[in-house]
Coordinates of C-alpha atoms in Angstrom, one line a residue:
M1 CA 0.0 0.0 0.0
E2 CA 1.3 3.5 -0.8
F3 CA 1.4 6.2 1.9
S4 CA 2.2 9.2 -0.3
G5 CA -1.3 10.7 -0.2
N6 CA -2.9 12.7 2.6
R7 CA -4.5 11.2 5.7
E8 CA -8.1 11.0 4.4
K9 CA -7.2 9.6 1.0
A10 CA -5.2 6.8 2.6
I11 CA -8.0 6.0 5.1
N12 CA -10.6 5.8 2.3
L13 CA -8.3 3.6 0.3
A14 CA -7.9 1.3 3.3
R15 CA -11.7 1.1 3.7
D16 CA -12.2 0.2 0.0
E17 CA -9.8 -2.7 0.5
S18 CA -11.8 -3.9 3.5
V19 CA -9.1 -3.2 6.0
D20 CA -10.3 -4.1 9.5
A21 CA -10.4 -1.7 12.5
K22 CA -6.9 -2.7 13.8
E23 CA -5.2 -2.3 10.4
E24 CA -6.9 1.1 10.0
E25 CA -5.6 2.2 13.4
L26 CA -2.1 1.1 12.5
L27 CA -2.4 3.0 9.3
K28 CA -3.3 6.2 11.1
N29 CA -0.4 5.8 13.5
K30 CA 2.1 5.4 10.6
L31 CA 0.7 8.5 8.9
C32 CA 1.0 10.5 12.2
L33 CA 4.6 9.4 12.5
K34 CA 5.4 10.4 9.0
E35 CA 3.9 13.9 9.6
K36 CA 6.0 14.3 12.7
V37 CA 9.2 13.4 10.8
E38 CA 8.3 16.0 8.1
E39 CA 7.5 18.5 10.9
E40 CA 10.9 18.0 12.5
K41 CA 12.7 18.5 9.1
T42 CA 10.8 21.8 8.7
M43 CA 11.6 22.9 12.2
F44 CA 15.3 22.5 11.7
S45 CA 15.4 24.4 8.4
I46 CA 16.7 27.9 9.1
Q47 CA 18.7 30.5 7.2
D48 CA 22.2 31.3 7.8
A49 CA 21.9 34.4 5.6
P50 CA 24.0 37.5 6.3
H51 CA 22.3 40.3 8.1
N52 CA 23.2 43.9 8.8
N53 CA 26.4 44.1 10.9
K54 CA 25.3 47.4 12.6
L55 CA 23.3 45.6 15.4
L56 CA 21.8 47.1 18.5
I57 CA 22.7 45.5 21.8
G58 CA 20.6 42.4 22.6
K59 CA 19.0 42.3 19.1
Q60 CA 19.6 39.8 16.4
S61 CA 17.8 38.9 13.2
I62 CA 17.1 35.3 12.2
E63 CA 15.6 34.4 8.8
D64 CA 14.5 31.2 7.2
N65 CA 16.1 29.6 4.2
N66 CA 15.9 26.3 2.2
K67 CA 19.0 24.7 3.6
P68 CA 18.1 21.9 6.0
K69 CA 19.9 22.0 9.3
E70 CA 21.2 18.8 10.9
N71 CA 19.0 16.9 13.3
L72 CA 19.9 18.2 16.8
S73 CA 19.7 14.7 18.4
K74 CA 21.9 13.2 15.7
K75 CA 24.5 16.0 16.1
I76 CA 24.8 15.3 19.8
I77 CA 25.1 11.5 19.2
D78 CA 27.8 12.1 16.6
D79 CA 29.8 14.4 18.9
L80 CA 29.5 11.9 21.8
V81 CA 31.0 9.0 19.8
S82 CA 33.9 11.1 18.4
S83 CA 37.2 9.2 18.9
P84 CA 39.8 10.8 21.2
F85 CA 42.9 12.3 19.5
S86 CA 45.3 15.0 20.7
S87 CA 44.1 18.6 20.6
N88 CA 46.3 19.2 17.5
E89 CA 44.9 16.3 15.5
S90 CA 41.8 15.9 13.5
L91 CA 39.1 13.8 15.2
A92 CA 37.3 12.9 12.0
S93 CA 36.8 14.1 8.5
V94 CA 33.1 15.1 8.1
S95 CA 31.2 15.3 4.9
P96 CA 29.6 18.5 3.8
S97 CA 26.2 17.0 4.6
S98 CA 27.1 16.9 8.3
T99 CA 26.4 20.5 9.3
T100 CA 26.4 22.9 12.2
G101 CA 24.2 25.9 11.8
G102 CA 23.7 25.0 8.2
V103 CA 27.4 25.2 7.3
G104 CA 29.6 22.2 6.3
I105 CA 32.1 21.0 8.9
K106 CA 35.6 20.5 7.5
R107 CA 37.0 18.5 10.4
K108 CA 36.8 18.0 14.2
R109 CA 39.6 18.9 16.6
R110 CA 39.4 17.8 20.2
L111 CA 39.3 20.4 23.0
S112 CA 42.1 20.2 25.5
H113 CA 41.2 19.8 29.1
V114 CA 41.7 23.5 29.9
D115 CA 39.6 24.5 26.8
K116 CA 36.8 22.3 28.2
L117 CA 37.1 23.6 31.7
T118 CA 36.6 27.2 30.5
L119 CA 33.2 26.0 29.1
L120 CA 32.1 23.6 31.9
T121 CA 32.8 26.1 34.7
E122 CA 31.1 29.0 33.1
I123 CA 28.1 30.3 35.0
P124 CA 25.8 33.3 34.4
T125 CA 27.7 35.5 36.9
N126 CA 31.1 34.5 35.5
K127 CA 31.4 34.4 31.7
S128 CA 34.7 33.0 30.3
I129 CA 35.2 35.9 27.9
C130 CA 38.5 37.6 27.3
C131 CA 38.4 41.2 26.1
A132 CA 40.8 43.7 24.6
Y133 CA 40.3 47.4 23.9
I134 CA 42.3 48.6 20.9
C135 CA 42.3 52.4 20.1
L136 CA 43.4 53.5 16.7
E137 CA 44.7 57.1 15.9
R138 CA 42.1 57.4 13.1
P139 CA 39.3 55.3 11.5
V140 CA 39.8 52.2 9.4
S141 CA 37.1 51.6 6.8
H142 CA 34.6 48.8 7.3
E143 CA 35.7 47.0 4.1
D144 CA 39.4 47.1 5.2
L145 CA 38.5 45.8 8.6
I146 CA 36.5 42.9 7.2
E147 CA 39.3 42.0 4.8
I148 CA 42.0 42.2 7.6
L149 CA 39.9 39.9 9.8
R150 CA 39.4 37.5 7.0
T151 CA 43.0 37.3 5.6
R152 CA 45.0 37.7 8.8
V153 CA 42.8 36.1 11.4
V154 CA 40.1 33.7 10.1
N155 CA 42.3 32.2 7.4
H156 CA 45.2 31.9 9.8
Y157 CA 43.7 30.7 13.1
I158 CA 41.6 27.5 13.0
R159 CA 39.8 28.4 16.3
F160 CA 38.5 31.7 14.8
R161 CA 36.7 29.6 12.2
S162 CA 35.5 26.7 14.4
I163 CA 32.3 26.1 16.3
V164 CA 32.3 24.4 19.7
S165 CA 30.3 21.1 19.6
F166 CA 27.1 20.7 21.6
D167 CA 28.8 18.5 24.2
Y168 CA 32.0 20.6 24.5
S169 CA 34.1 17.7 23.1
S170 CA 35.5 19.3 20.0
F171 CA 36.0 22.3 17.8
D172 CA 34.2 21.8 14.5
E173 CA 36.3 23.5 11.9
L174 CA 34.7 25.3 9.0
D175 CA 36.1 26.3 5.7
P176 CA 37.2 30.0 5.9
N177 CA 34.8 31.0 3.2
Q178 CA 31.9 29.7 5.2
V179 CA 32.5 32.1 8.1
D180 CA 30.3 35.2 7.6
I181 CA 32.6 37.8 9.2
E182 CA 29.9 40.5 8.8
K183 CA 28.0 38.6 11.6
H184 CA 31.0 39.0 13.9
V185 CA 31.4 42.8 13.5
R186 CA 28.9 45.3 14.9
Y187 CA 28.9 49.0 15.5
L188 CA 27.9 50.8 18.7
R189 CA 28.2 54.4 19.9
V190 CA 28.6 56.0 23.3
E191 CA 25.6 58.1 24.4
K192 CA 26.4 61.8 23.9
N193 CA 24.7 65.1 24.1
L194 CA 25.1 66.7 20.6
N195 CA 25.1 70.2 22.1
Y196 CA 28.0 69.5 24.4
E197 CA 31.7 69.2 23.5
Y198 CA 33.3 66.4 25.6
T199 CA 36.9 66.3 26.8
L200 CA 39.1 63.3 26.3
E201 CA 38.6 62.3 30.0
E202 CA 34.8 62.5 29.7
E203 CA 34.9 60.5 26.5
E204 CA 36.9 57.8 28.2
E205 CA 34.4 57.6 31.1
L206 CA 31.6 57.2 28.6
L207 CA 33.5 54.5 26.8
K208 CA 34.2 52.6 30.1
S209 CA 30.5 52.7 30.8
L210 CA 29.6 51.3 27.4
L211 CA 32.2 48.6 27.5
S212 CA 31.2 47.5 31.0
K213 CA 27.7 46.9 29.7
I214 CA 28.7 44.7 26.7
S215 CA 31.9 43.0 27.9
F216 CA 30.4 39.9 29.2
D217 CA 27.3 39.6 27.1
P218 CA 27.1 35.9 26.0
L219 CA 28.6 35.0 22.6
D220 CA 26.6 33.0 20.0
F221 CA 27.5 29.3 20.2
N222 CA 26.1 28.8 16.7
R223 CA 29.1 30.5 15.2
P224 CA 32.9 30.9 16.1
L225 CA 33.2 32.3 19.6
W226 CA 34.5 35.8 18.9
E227 CA 33.2 39.3 18.2
M228 CA 34.6 42.7 17.2
I229 CA 32.7 45.8 18.3
V230 CA 33.5 49.2 16.7
V231 CA 32.8 52.4 18.6
D232 CA 33.2 55.3 16.1
N233 CA 32.1 58.4 17.9
C234 CA 34.9 59.0 20.4
E235 CA 36.7 61.8 18.4
K236 CA 39.0 62.8 21.2
L237 CA 40.0 59.2 22.1
G238 CA 40.3 57.7 18.7
Y239 CA 38.7 54.9 16.7
V240 CA 37.8 52.1 19.1
L241 CA 37.9 48.4 18.4
F242 CA 36.7 46.1 21.2
L243 CA 37.5 42.4 20.8
K244 CA 35.7 39.6 22.7
I245 CA 36.8 36.0 22.5
H246 CA 35.8 33.0 24.5
H247 CA 38.5 31.7 26.8
A248 CA 38.1 28.3 25.0
I249 CA 39.8 29.9 22.0
G250 CA 43.0 30.8 23.9
D251 CA 44.7 32.2 26.9
G252 CA 46.4 35.6 27.5
A253 CA 49.5 34.6 25.5
S254 CA 47.2 33.6 22.6
L255 CA 45.4 37.0 22.8
A256 CA 48.8 38.8 22.6
M257 CA 49.8 36.6 19.6
F258 CA 46.4 37.4 17.9
F259 CA 47.0 41.1 18.4
S260 CA 50.3 41.0 16.6
Q261 CA 48.9 38.9 13.8
F262 CA 45.9 41.3 13.5
C263 CA 48.2 44.3 13.2
D264 CA 50.6 45.0 10.3
Q265 CA 53.6 43.6 12.1
G266 CA 52.3 40.0 12.0
E267 CA 52.7 37.0 14.3
E268 CA 56.5 36.8 13.6
H269 CA 56.9 40.1 15.4
F270 CA 55.4 38.7 18.5
K271 CA 57.4 35.5 18.3
E272 CA 60.6 37.5 17.9
Q273 CA 60.0 39.5 21.0
I274 CA 58.9 36.4 23.0
G275 CA 62.0 34.6 21.7
E276 CA 64.2 37.4 23.2
L277 CA 62.6 36.7 26.6
V278 CA 63.0 33.0 26.3
N279 CA 66.6 33.3 25.3
K280 CA 67.4 35.5 28.3
K281 CA 66.1 32.8 30.6
V282 CA 68.0 30.1 28.7
S283 CA 71.3 32.1 28.6
A284 CA 71.1 32.6 32.4
S285 CA 71.1 28.8 32.9
V286 CA 74.4 27.1 33.9
L287 CA 73.5 24.1 31.7
N288 CA 73.5 26.3 28.6
S289 CA 77.2 26.2 28.5
I290 CA 77.2 22.4 28.0
K291 CA 74.1 22.1 25.8
D292 CA 76.1 20.9 22.8
Y293 CA 77.5 17.8 24.7
A294 CA 75.7 14.4 24.7
I295 CA 75.7 14.4 28.5
Y296 CA 73.5 17.5 28.5
K297 CA 70.3 15.7 27.8
W298 CA 71.0 13.1 30.5
I299 CA 71.8 15.8 33.1
V300 CA 68.7 17.8 32.2
S301 CA 66.5 14.7 32.4
L302 CA 67.8 13.8 35.8
L303 CA 67.5 17.3 37.2
T304 CA 64.0 17.6 35.8
V305 CA 62.8 14.3 37.5
L306 CA 64.4 15.3 40.8
W307 CA 62.8 18.8 40.6
L308 CA 59.4 17.3 39.8
V309 CA 59.6 14.8 42.7
F310 CA 60.6 17.3 45.3
G311 CA 58.4 19.9 43.7
F312 CA 55.4 17.7 44.0
I313 CA 56.0 17.4 47.8
A314 CA 56.5 21.1 48.1
V315 CA 53.2 21.8 46.2
A316 CA 51.3 19.2 48.2
C317 CA 52.5 20.8 51.4
K318 CA 51.6 24.3 50.2
W319 CA 48.1 23.3 49.0
T320 CA 47.4 21.4 52.2
A321 CA 48.4 24.5 54.3
E322 CA 46.1 26.7 52.2
V323 CA 43.2 24.3 52.5
L324 CA 43.6 24.1 56.3
R325 CA 43.6 27.9 56.5
G326 CA 40.0 27.8 55.3
P327 CA 38.3 30.2 52.8
D328 CA 39.3 33.8 52.3
N329 CA 37.3 36.1 54.5
N330 CA 37.5 39.7 53.3
I331 CA 35.5 42.5 51.6
F332 CA 36.0 40.8 48.2
K333 CA 34.3 37.6 49.4
S334 CA 31.4 39.3 51.3
H335 CA 28.5 39.0 48.8
E336 CA 26.9 36.7 46.3
L337 CA 27.9 37.6 42.8
S338 CA 25.7 39.3 40.2
E339 CA 25.7 39.4 36.4
D340 CA 26.6 43.1 36.4
K341 CA 30.3 43.8 35.8
K342 CA 32.4 46.9 35.5
I343 CA 35.7 47.4 33.8
T344 CA 38.2 50.2 34.1
W345 CA 41.9 50.8 33.7
S346 CA 44.8 52.9 35.0
K347 CA 46.8 55.6 33.4
N348 CA 49.9 54.7 31.4
F349 CA 53.2 54.2 33.4
S350 CA 56.6 54.1 31.9
V351 CA 58.1 50.6 31.9
K352 CA 61.5 52.3 32.4
D353 CA 60.3 53.8 35.7
V354 CA 58.9 50.6 36.9
R355 CA 62.0 48.6 36.0
M356 CA 64.1 51.3 37.8
V357 CA 62.2 50.6 41.0
G358 CA 63.0 46.9 40.8
Q359 CA 66.7 47.6 40.1
K360 CA 66.8 49.9 43.1
F361 CA 65.0 47.6 45.5
Y362 CA 65.8 43.9 46.0
K363 CA 66.3 43.2 42.3
A364 CA 62.5 42.9 41.9
T365 CA 60.9 42.2 38.5
I366 CA 58.4 44.4 36.8
N367 CA 55.7 42.0 37.8
D368 CA 56.8 42.2 41.5
V369 CA 56.6 46.0 41.5
I370 CA 53.1 46.0 39.9
L371 CA 51.9 43.3 42.3
N372 CA 53.3 45.2 45.2
S373 CA 51.3 48.3 44.4
L374 CA 48.2 46.2 43.8
A375 CA 48.6 44.8 47.3
G376 CA 48.7 48.4 48.5
A377 CA 45.5 49.2 46.7
L378 CA 43.7 46.2 48.0
M379 CA 44.9 47.0 51.5
R380 CA 43.5 50.6 51.4
Y381 CA 40.2 49.5 49.8
N382 CA 39.8 46.8 52.5
E383 CA 40.5 49.3 55.3
K384 CA 38.0 51.8 53.9
Y385 CA 35.0 49.4 53.4
D386 CA 35.8 46.9 56.2
P387 CA 37.7 49.0 58.9
K388 CA 36.9 46.5 61.7
S389 CA 38.3 43.5 59.9
T390 CA 41.3 41.9 61.5
N391 CA 42.1 39.8 58.4
K392 CA 45.1 41.2 56.7
R393 CA 45.7 38.4 54.2
L394 CA 44.2 37.4 50.9
R395 CA 45.1 35.0 48.1
L396 CA 45.4 35.6 44.4
S397 CA 45.4 33.1 41.6
I398 CA 48.1 34.0 39.1
P399 CA 48.0 32.2 35.7
V400 CA 51.4 31.1 34.4
N401 CA 52.2 30.5 30.7
L402 CA 53.7 27.0 30.3
R403 CA 55.1 27.4 26.8
R404 CA 58.9 27.1 26.9
S405 CA 59.8 27.7 23.3
V406 CA 58.9 30.0 20.4
E407 CA 57.7 26.9 18.4
E408 CA 55.0 26.3 21.0
F409 CA 53.3 29.6 19.9
N410 CA 52.2 28.2 16.5
Q411 CA 48.5 28.2 17.2
L412 CA 46.0 29.6 19.7
A413 CA 45.7 27.4 22.8
N414 CA 45.2 27.3 26.5
E415 CA 48.5 26.2 27.9
F416 CA 48.8 27.6 31.4
G417 CA 48.7 26.6 35.0
F418 CA 48.3 28.8 38.1
M419 CA 49.9 29.5 41.4
I420 CA 48.1 30.5 44.6
T421 CA 49.8 33.6 45.9
P422 CA 49.1 35.0 49.4
L423 CA 49.4 38.8 49.9
Q424 CA 50.0 40.4 53.3
L425 CA 48.0 43.6 53.6
T426 CA 49.8 44.9 56.6
T427 CA 52.0 47.9 55.8
R428 CA 51.6 51.2 53.9
D429 CA 55.4 51.4 53.3
P430 CA 55.7 50.3 49.6
V431 CA 59.4 49.5 49.9
K432 CA 59.0 47.2 52.9
R433 CA 56.0 45.6 51.3
L434 CA 57.9 45.0 48.1
K435 CA 60.4 42.9 50.0
T436 CA 57.7 40.6 51.2
V437 CA 56.0 40.4 47.8
K438 CA 59.3 39.5 46.1
Q439 CA 60.1 36.7 48.7
T440 CA 56.6 35.2 48.1
M441 CA 57.0 35.3 44.3
D442 CA 60.5 33.9 44.4
Y443 CA 59.3 30.9 46.4
N444 CA 56.5 30.3 44.0
K445 CA 58.9 30.3 41.1
K446 CA 61.0 27.6 42.7
I447 CA 58.3 25.0 42.8
P448 CA 56.4 23.5 39.8
E449 CA 53.0 24.5 41.1
P450 CA 51.7 25.7 37.7
I451 CA 52.7 22.4 36.0
F452 CA 50.8 20.4 38.7
A453 CA 47.8 22.7 38.5
Y454 CA 47.7 22.2 34.7
Q455 CA 47.8 18.4 35.1
F456 CA 45.4 18.4 37.9
S457 CA 42.8 20.2 35.7
K458 CA 42.6 17.0 33.6
L459 CA 39.9 16.1 36.0
A460 CA 37.7 17.7 33.4
Y461 CA 38.0 14.4 31.4
I462 CA 37.0 12.3 34.4
L463 CA 34.6 14.0 36.8
P464 CA 31.0 14.7 36.1
I465 CA 30.0 18.3 35.7
F466 CA 28.5 18.7 39.1
A467 CA 31.6 17.2 40.9
L468 CA 33.9 19.4 38.8
R469 CA 32.0 22.5 39.8
L470 CA 32.0 21.5 43.4
Y471 CA 35.8 21.2 43.3
F472 CA 36.3 24.6 41.6
N473 CA 33.9 26.2 44.0
F474 CA 35.9 24.8 46.9
L475 CA 39.0 26.2 45.3
A476 CA 37.4 29.6 44.5
A477 CA 36.4 30.0 48.1
R478 CA 40.1 30.2 48.9
I479 CA 40.9 32.8 46.2
S480 CA 39.9 36.5 46.4
A481 CA 41.1 37.7 43.0
V482 CA 42.9 36.8 39.7
F483 CA 46.0 38.6 38.6
T484 CA 47.5 38.0 35.2
N485 CA 50.3 39.7 33.2
I486 CA 50.4 39.8 29.4
F487 CA 53.2 40.8 27.1
G488 CA 51.9 43.0 24.3
S489 CA 54.8 44.6 22.4
N490 CA 57.7 46.8 23.1
D491 CA 57.0 48.7 19.9
L492 CA 54.2 50.9 18.5
M493 CA 52.0 48.7 16.4
T494 CA 49.9 49.7 13.4
L495 CA 46.7 48.5 11.7
N496 CA 46.4 49.2 8.0
S497 CA 49.2 51.7 8.6
I498 CA 47.2 53.4 11.3
P499 CA 49.0 53.7 14.7
V500 CA 47.5 51.7 17.6
K501 CA 47.7 54.5 20.3
N502 CA 46.2 52.5 23.2
L503 CA 45.8 48.8 24.1
V504 CA 44.1 47.4 27.3
V505 CA 43.2 43.7 28.0
F506 CA 40.7 42.4 30.5
T507 CA 40.7 39.0 32.3
P508 CA 37.6 37.0 33.0
C509 CA 37.0 35.8 36.6
P510 CA 36.6 32.1 37.2
S511 CA 33.5 30.8 38.9
D512 CA 32.7 32.5 42.3
I513 CA 35.6 35.0 42.1
A514 CA 34.5 38.7 42.0
I515 CA 37.5 40.6 40.7
G516 CA 40.3 40.2 38.2
F517 CA 43.3 42.2 37.3
A518 CA 45.4 42.2 34.1
V519 CA 48.6 44.1 33.4
L520 CA 49.8 44.7 29.9
V521 CA 53.1 46.0 28.5
Y522 CA 52.7 47.9 25.3
N523 CA 55.0 50.4 23.5
E524 CA 57.2 50.9 26.6
G525 CA 54.1 51.7 28.7
I526 CA 52.3 49.6 31.3
K527 CA 48.7 49.6 32.4
L528 CA 46.6 47.7 34.9
S529 CA 42.9 46.9 34.2
V530 CA 40.2 45.7 36.6
T531 CA 37.2 43.5 35.9
A532 CA 34.8 43.7 39.0
D533 CA 31.4 42.4 40.1
T534 CA 29.5 45.6 41.0
K535 CA 27.7 43.9 43.9
V536 CA 31.0 43.1 45.6
V537 CA 33.2 46.0 44.3
P538 CA 30.8 48.8 43.3
S539 CA 33.6 51.3 42.7
P540 CA 36.7 49.6 41.0
E541 CA 37.8 53.1 40.1
E542 CA 38.9 53.5 43.7
L543 CA 41.1 50.5 43.4
I544 CA 42.8 52.1 40.3
E545 CA 43.3 55.4 42.2
Y546 CA 44.9 53.6 45.1
F547 CA 47.1 51.6 42.7
E548 CA 48.2 54.7 40.9
Y549 CA 49.0 56.5 44.1
D550 CA 51.1 53.6 45.5
L551 CA 53.0 53.1 42.3
E552 CA 53.8 56.8 41.9
Q553 CA 54.9 56.8 45.6
I554 CA 57.5 54.0 45.2
I555 CA 58.7 55.4 41.8
S556 CA 59.2 58.8 43.5
I557 CA 61.2 57.1 46.4
A558 CA 63.4 55.1 44.0
S559 CA 64.0 58.2 41.8
S560 CA 65.0 60.4 44.8
E561 CA 67.4 57.7 46.2
S562 CA 69.0 57.4 42.7
L563 CA 70.0 61.1 42.9
H564 CA 72.1 60.5 46.0

């Protein structure tokens, strides 16, 4: 019997052939099932057509087309049975008929355990989104911007043309031509009174307010997890580009590498400057003098094993002590988190001045000096808003890049561990405080804590999601803030021959942590940015003011002593 007709026709035909009541009921059920299948096909047919890139916040346009989208349940099953390969290898070649969002998948690439963690531990109050504010001296045309993103970024970096699978197991790579870059670029403007002429400082405050509202808006998981926002009405500041990428795409080092590739100088410029830093560390090693001998590898292997064994014991002792101390109890852990975030940044300081402080006091690094003034800012903020508190100690989580050679910077990735760093908020004397900060950081550098933290995070492959979140919530209760440092460039960069006059990066906060700090070196200048939960830290601008005051103070002390 043929079921191609409509329901009534089929039933009449069945009656004509003297089909009994049971057969008729079976016929109806089959026809109902067929209609449901057709209905499902229709439901999953949507258009992936381009729409206007000048979008308003929170608004998107979705239109229908004739391209069938892959059955959702089939997609999930396909992802779940994907075979495990390394993060740099293809999981499977997928035919064009296997689609995501109506676009053919080129191949699948497995997410690393850290990539996966950034997705699994993301909650509404803590989005895993990395941001960067790029300010150009003058405008770049829309056509040039789209072409630069296509040729320098999407064509070059696989993760900028890949969609995360539904079960967070893989990046589904698309052909570069299938990525509609227009959908990743949108234009916004700061609110201005047309009858008033704004100063540069006023424009900057308006921009901070706008960026705070949009920084952690969710990204669209139906396309590659990045977005470029253009703000074109800040005449005094310059032409603003605001990049948002999900942490699954890469870490701070990856963001710095992207910036160099996005600019005219290219990725090789970044690798060249990173190579200089790596070579300085290698040349300082005693073993470097015998690296050409056969015994070199044996000695290095032996020392590495011994360092890891004794280092594991040291890390275990440190973590046990921190667990026994209990959760952090201070003003930065005093409230439940909200979805409202605020970002701001400091004025530019000379790298030369900051380095001079370190040379003058205790041979401290630039990172030590910045962390010292941050400790001073946290101390003053804590004293102001919680004057009765007797707790003068808090802990930071400091991410550490684990790449040890220039060759490891070939692609975007998350290759970092972290170290838990206690800060003592006990003295207003920045010089005395710097000594304590340097001693703490020197000890942290002697043990392989970041390596073990990186390996420990492989629990993402073993634990169920609820257990994984319990573990990270337990850890987050013992951390008050995140502090990361990112190397941008020692030189002035250009985009389409237009100077990049300002660059600021912002770090996302992991689950249940209210505040994050990021420091960036660019064009011989250094800035500190703050990402804060407004319910816990309603005025992060005060933290920046305290930081600037403390850093200026110690620079002044070091300068005056240099004169004697």
